[in-house]
PDB file of C-alpha atoms in Angstrom:
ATOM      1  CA  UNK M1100     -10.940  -3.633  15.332  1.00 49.00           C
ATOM      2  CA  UNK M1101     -12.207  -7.032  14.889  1.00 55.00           C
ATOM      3  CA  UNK M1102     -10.677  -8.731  11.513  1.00 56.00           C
ATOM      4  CA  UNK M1103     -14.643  -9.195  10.650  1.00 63.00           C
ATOM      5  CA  UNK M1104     -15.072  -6.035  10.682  1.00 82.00           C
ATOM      6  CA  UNK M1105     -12.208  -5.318   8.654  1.00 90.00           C
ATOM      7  CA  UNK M1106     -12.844  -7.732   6.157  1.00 92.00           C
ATOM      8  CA  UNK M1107     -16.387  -5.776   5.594  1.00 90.00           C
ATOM      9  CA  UNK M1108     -14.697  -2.750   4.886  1.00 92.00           C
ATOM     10  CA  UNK M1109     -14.988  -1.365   0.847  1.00 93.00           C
ATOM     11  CA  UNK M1110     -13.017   1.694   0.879  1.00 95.00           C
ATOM     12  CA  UNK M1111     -10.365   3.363   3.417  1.00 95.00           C
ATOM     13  CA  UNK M1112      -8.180   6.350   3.585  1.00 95.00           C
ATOM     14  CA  UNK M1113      -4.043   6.282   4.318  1.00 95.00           C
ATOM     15  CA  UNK M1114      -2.604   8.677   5.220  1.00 92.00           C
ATOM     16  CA  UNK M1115       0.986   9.610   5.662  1.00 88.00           C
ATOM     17  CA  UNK M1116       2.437  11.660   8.678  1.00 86.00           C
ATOM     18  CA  UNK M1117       6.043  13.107   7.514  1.00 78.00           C
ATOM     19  CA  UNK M1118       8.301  12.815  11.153  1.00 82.00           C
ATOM     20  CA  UNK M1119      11.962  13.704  11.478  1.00 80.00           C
ATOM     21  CA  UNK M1120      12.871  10.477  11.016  1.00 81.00           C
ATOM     22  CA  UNK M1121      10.464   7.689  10.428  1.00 84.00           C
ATOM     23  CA  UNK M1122       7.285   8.153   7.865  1.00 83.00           C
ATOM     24  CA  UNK M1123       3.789   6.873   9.651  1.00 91.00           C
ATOM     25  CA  UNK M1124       0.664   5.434   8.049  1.00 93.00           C
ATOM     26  CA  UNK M1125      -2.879   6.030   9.529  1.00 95.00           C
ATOM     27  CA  UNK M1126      -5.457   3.767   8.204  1.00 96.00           C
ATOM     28  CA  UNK M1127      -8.766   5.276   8.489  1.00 95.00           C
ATOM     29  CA  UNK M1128     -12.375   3.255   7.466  1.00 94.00           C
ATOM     30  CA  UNK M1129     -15.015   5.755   5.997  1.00 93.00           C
ATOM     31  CA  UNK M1130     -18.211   6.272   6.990  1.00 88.00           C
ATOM     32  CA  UNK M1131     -21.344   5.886   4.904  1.00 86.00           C
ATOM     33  CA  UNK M1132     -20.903  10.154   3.738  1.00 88.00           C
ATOM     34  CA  UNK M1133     -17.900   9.489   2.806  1.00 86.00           C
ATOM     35  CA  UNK M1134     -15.854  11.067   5.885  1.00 87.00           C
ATOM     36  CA  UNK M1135     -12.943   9.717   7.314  1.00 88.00           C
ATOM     37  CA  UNK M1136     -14.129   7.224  10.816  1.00 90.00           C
ATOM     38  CA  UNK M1137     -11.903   5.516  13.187  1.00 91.00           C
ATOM     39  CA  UNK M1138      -8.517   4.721  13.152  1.00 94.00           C
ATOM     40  CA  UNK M1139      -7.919   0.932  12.171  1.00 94.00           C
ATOM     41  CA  UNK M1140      -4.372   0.295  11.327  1.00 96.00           C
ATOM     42  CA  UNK M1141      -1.136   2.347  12.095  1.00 96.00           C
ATOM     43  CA  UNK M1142       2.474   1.589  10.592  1.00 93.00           C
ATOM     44  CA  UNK M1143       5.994   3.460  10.748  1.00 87.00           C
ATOM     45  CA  UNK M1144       8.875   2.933   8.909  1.00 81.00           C
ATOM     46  CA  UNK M1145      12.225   4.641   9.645  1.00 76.00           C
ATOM     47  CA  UNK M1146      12.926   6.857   6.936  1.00 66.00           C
ATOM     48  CA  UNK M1147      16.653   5.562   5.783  1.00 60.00           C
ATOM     49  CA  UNK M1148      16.335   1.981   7.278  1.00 59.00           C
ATOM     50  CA  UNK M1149      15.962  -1.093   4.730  1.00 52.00           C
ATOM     51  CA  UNK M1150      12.907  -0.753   3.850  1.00 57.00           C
ATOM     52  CA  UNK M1151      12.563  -4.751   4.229  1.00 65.00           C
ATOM     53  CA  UNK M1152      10.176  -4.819   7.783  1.00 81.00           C
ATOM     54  CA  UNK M1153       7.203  -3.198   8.281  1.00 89.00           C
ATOM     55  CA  UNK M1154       5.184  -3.692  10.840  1.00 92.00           C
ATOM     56  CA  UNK M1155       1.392  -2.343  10.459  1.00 95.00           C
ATOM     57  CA  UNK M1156      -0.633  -1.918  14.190  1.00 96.00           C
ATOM     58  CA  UNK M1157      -3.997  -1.596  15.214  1.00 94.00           C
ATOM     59  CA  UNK M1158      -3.688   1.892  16.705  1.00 93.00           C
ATOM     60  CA  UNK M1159      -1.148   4.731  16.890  1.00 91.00           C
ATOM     61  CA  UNK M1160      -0.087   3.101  20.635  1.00 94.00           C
ATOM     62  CA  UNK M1161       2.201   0.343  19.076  1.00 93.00           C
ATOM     63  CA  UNK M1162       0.759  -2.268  21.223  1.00 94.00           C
ATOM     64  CA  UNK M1163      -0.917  -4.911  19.208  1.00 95.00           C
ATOM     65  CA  UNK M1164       0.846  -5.765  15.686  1.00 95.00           C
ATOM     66  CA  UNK M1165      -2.190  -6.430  13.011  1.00 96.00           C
ATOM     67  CA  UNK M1166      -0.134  -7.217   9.944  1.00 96.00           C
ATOM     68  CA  UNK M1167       3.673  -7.124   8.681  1.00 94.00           C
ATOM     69  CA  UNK M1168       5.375  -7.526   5.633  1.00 93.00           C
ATOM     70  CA  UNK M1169       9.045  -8.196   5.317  1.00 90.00           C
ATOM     71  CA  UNK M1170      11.139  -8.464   2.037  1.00 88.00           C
ATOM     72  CA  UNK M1171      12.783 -12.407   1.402  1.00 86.00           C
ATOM     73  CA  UNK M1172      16.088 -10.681   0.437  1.00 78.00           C
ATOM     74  CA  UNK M1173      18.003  -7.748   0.908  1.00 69.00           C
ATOM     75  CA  UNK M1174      18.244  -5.592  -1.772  1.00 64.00           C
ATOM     76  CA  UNK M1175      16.403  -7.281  -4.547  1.00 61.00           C
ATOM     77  CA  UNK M1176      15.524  -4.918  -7.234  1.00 62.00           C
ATOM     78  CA  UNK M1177      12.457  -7.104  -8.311  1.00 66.00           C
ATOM     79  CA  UNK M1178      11.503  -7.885  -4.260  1.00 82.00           C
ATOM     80  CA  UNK M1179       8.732  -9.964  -3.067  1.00 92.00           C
ATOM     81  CA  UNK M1180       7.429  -9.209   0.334  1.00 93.00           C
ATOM     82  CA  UNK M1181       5.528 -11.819   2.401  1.00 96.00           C
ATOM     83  CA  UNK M1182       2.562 -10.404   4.353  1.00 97.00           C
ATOM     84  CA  UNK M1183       1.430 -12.544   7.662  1.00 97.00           C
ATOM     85  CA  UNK M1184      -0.749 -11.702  10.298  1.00 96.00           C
ATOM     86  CA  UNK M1185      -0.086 -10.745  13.793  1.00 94.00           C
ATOM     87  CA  UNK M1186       0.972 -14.624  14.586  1.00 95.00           C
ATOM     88  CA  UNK M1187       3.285 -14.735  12.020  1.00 94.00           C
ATOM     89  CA  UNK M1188       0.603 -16.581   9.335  1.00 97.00           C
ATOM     90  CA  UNK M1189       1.185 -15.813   6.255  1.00 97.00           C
ATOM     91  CA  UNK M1190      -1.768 -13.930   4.242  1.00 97.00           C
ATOM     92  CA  UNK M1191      -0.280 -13.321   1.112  1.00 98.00           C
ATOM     93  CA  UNK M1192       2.054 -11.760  -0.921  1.00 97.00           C
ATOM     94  CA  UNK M1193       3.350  -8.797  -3.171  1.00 96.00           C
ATOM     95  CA  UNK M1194       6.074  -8.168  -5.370  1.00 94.00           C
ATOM     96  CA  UNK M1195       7.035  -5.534  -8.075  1.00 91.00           C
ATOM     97  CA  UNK M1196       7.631  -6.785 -11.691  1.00 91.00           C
ATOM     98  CA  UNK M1197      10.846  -5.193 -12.277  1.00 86.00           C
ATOM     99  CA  UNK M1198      10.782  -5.355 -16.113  1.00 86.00           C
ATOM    100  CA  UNK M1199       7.346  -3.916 -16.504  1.00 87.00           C
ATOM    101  CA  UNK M1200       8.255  -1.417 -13.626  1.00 84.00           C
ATOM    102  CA  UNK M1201      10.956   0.808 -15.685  1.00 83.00           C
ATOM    103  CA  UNK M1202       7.608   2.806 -17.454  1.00 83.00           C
ATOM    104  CA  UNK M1203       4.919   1.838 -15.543  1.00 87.00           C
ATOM    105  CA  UNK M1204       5.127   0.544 -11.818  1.00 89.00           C
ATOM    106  CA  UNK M1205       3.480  -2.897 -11.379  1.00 93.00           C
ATOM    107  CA  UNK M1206       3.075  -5.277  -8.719  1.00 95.00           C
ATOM    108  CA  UNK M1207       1.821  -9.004  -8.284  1.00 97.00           C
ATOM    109  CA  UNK M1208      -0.343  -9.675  -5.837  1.00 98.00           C
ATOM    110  CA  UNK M1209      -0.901 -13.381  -4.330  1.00 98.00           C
ATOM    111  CA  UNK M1210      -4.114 -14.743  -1.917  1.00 97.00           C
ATOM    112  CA  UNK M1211      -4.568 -18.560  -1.476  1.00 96.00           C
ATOM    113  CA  UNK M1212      -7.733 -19.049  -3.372  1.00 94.00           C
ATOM    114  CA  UNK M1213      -7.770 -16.403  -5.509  1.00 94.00           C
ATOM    115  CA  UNK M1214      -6.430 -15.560  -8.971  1.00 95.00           C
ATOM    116  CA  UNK M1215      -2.780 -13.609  -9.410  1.00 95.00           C
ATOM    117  CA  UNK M1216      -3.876  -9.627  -8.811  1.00 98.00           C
ATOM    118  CA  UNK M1217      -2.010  -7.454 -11.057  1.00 97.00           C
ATOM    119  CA  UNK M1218      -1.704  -3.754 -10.239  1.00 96.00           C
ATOM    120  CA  UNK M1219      -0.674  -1.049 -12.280  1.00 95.00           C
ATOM    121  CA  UNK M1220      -0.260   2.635 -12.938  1.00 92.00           C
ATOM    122  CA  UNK M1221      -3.628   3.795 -15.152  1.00 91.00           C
ATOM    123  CA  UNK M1222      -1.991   6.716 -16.548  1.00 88.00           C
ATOM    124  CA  UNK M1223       1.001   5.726 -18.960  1.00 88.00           C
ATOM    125  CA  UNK M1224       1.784   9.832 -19.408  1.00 88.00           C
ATOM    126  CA  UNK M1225       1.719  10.445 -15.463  1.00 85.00           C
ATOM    127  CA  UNK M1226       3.621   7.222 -14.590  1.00 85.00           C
ATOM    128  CA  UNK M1227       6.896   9.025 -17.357  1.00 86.00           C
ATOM    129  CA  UNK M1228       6.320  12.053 -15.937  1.00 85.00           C
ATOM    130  CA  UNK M1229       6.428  11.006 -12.358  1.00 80.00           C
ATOM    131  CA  UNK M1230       9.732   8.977 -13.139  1.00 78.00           C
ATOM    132  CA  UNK M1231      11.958  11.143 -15.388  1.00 81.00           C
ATOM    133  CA  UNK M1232      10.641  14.771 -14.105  1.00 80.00           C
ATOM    134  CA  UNK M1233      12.212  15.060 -10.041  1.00 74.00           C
ATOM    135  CA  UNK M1234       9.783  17.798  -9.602  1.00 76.00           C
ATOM    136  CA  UNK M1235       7.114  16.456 -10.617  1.00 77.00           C
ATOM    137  CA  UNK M1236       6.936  13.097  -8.479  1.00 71.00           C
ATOM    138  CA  UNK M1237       4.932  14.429  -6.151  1.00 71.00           C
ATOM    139  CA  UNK M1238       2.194  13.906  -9.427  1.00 78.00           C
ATOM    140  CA  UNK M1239      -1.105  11.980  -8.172  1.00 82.00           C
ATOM    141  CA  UNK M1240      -1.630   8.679  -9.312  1.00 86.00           C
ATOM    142  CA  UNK M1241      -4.355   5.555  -9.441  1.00 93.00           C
ATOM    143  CA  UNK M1242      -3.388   1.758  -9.579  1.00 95.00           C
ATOM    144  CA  UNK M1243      -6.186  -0.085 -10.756  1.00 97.00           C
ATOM    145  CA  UNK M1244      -5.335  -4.282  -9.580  1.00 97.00           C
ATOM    146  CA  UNK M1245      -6.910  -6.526 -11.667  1.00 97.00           C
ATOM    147  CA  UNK M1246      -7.353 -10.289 -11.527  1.00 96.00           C
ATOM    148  CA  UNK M1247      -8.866 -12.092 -14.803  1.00 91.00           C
ATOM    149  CA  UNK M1248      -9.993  -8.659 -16.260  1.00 91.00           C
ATOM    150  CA  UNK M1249     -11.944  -8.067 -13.391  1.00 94.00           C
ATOM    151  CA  UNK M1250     -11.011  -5.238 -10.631  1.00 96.00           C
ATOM    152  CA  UNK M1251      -9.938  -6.569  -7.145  1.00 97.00           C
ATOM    153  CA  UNK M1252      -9.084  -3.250  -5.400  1.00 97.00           C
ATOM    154  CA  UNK M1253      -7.579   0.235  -6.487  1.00 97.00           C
ATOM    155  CA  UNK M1254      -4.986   2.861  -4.922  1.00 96.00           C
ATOM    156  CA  UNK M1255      -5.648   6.592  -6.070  1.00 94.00           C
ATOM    157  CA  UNK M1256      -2.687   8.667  -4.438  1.00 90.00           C
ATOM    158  CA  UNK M1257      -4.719  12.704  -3.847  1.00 85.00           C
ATOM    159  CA  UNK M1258      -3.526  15.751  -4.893  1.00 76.00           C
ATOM    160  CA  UNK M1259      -1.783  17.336  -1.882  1.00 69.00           C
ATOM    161  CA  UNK M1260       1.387  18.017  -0.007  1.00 61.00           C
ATOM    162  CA  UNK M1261       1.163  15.418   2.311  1.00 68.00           C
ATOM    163  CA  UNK M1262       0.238  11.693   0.954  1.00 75.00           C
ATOM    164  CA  UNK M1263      -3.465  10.446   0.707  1.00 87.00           C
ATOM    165  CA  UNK M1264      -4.730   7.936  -0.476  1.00 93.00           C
ATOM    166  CA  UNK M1265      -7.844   6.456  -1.115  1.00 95.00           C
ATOM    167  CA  UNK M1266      -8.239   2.663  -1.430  1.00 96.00           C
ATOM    168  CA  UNK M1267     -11.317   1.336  -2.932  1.00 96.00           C
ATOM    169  CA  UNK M1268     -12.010  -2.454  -2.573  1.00 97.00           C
ATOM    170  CA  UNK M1269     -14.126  -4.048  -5.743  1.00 96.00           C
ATOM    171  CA  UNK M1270     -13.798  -8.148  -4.868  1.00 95.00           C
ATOM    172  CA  UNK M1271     -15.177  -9.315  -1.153  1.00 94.00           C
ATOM    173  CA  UNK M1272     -12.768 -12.012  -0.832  1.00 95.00           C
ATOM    174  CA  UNK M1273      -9.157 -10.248  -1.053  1.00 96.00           C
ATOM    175  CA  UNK M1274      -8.361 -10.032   2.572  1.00 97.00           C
ATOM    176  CA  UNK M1275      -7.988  -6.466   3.882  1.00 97.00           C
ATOM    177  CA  UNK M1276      -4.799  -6.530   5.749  1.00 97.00           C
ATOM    178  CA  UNK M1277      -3.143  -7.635   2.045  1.00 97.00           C
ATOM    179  CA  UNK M1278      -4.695  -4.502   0.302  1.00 97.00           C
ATOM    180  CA  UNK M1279      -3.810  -2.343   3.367  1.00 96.00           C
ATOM    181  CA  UNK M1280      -0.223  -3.871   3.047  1.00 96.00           C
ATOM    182  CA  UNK M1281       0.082  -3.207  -0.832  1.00 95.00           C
ATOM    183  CA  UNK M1282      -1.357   0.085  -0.066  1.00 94.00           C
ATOM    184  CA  UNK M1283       1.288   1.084   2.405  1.00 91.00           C
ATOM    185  CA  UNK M1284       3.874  -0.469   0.350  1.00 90.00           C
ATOM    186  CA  UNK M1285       2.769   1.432  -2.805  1.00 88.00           C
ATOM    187  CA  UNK M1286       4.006   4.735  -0.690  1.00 84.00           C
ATOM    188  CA  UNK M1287       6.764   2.840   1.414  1.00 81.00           C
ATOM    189  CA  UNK M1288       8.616   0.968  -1.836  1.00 79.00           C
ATOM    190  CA  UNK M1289       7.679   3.362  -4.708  1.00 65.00           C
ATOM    191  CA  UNK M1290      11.342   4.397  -4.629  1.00 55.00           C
ATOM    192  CA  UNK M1291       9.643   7.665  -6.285  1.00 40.00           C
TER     193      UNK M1291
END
């Protein structure tokens, strides 16, 4: 898909394929009804590797790389991830604020041009509940990101066995592949 076209897109659906070893994202754009369209991005991450490269593709083939994101360190409990295109160019970034994180997960998101986005769990009881109960982590949830008290773009994981999510996109100039990155990484680094 053109990155135009992308960039038009308001809502899309993720969802995650459970392998043997690796977990894959499909990226779907929705149609005016509200049903799922064509396939426009496709990521998979090996299940026990460092979770520090991802590499996020315009189809299931694997052929042509759309985005990435890739931690700056190993192993760094409050991470940022850069986020560049399929050149290399960087589009923004995302990182978890590690204090903030121990009740409620929430991330930092950066654009050139645009305010800091700050994403969080909406439900305080569901974020404890999800963290302290291991059978219960599976629990839904909705991050609402927020930049100067107004919404950018918002994650709601769906009730289910296997992961869904819908992402909704409020501001027109957040760039896509950075919401579809956070998105992915929301799943990928939850460390649920």
């Amino acid at each position: 898909m053109h990155p135009n076209n992308l960039q038009a897109q308001q809502q899309f659906h993720i969802r995650q394929r459970i392998r043997m070893m690796v977990n894959q994202y499909e990226v779907h754009a929705v149609a005016p009804d509200g049903s799922e369209a064509g396939l426009l991005a496709f990521a998979q991450q090996k299940r026990l590797a460092f979770k520090e490269q991802v590499t996020i593709y315009t189809d299931d083939s694997k052929q042509q790389p759309l985005l990435g994101f890739k931690a700056r360190q190993r192993l760094d409990i409050g991470a940022t991830y850069d986020v560049t295109d399929h050149a290399g160019n960087p589009i923004g970034l995302f990182r978890k604020d590690f204090a903030q994180s121990l009740l409620r997960s929430t991330w930092h998101v950066e654009q050139a041009g645009l305010p800091q986005v700050t994403g969080q769990e909406r439900s305080m009881p569901v974020a404890l509940l999800r963290r302290f109960v291991d059978s219960l982590s599976w629990l839904p949830y909705h991050f609402d990101f927020v930049a100067g008290g107004q919404p950018v773009f918002s994650v709601i994981k769906k009730w289910g066995l296997r992961d869904r999510y819908v992402v909704e996109i409020q501001h027109p100039q957040v760039d896509r592949r950075l919401v579809i990155a956070m998105a992915i990484g929301l799943d990928a680094l939850q460390g649920r």
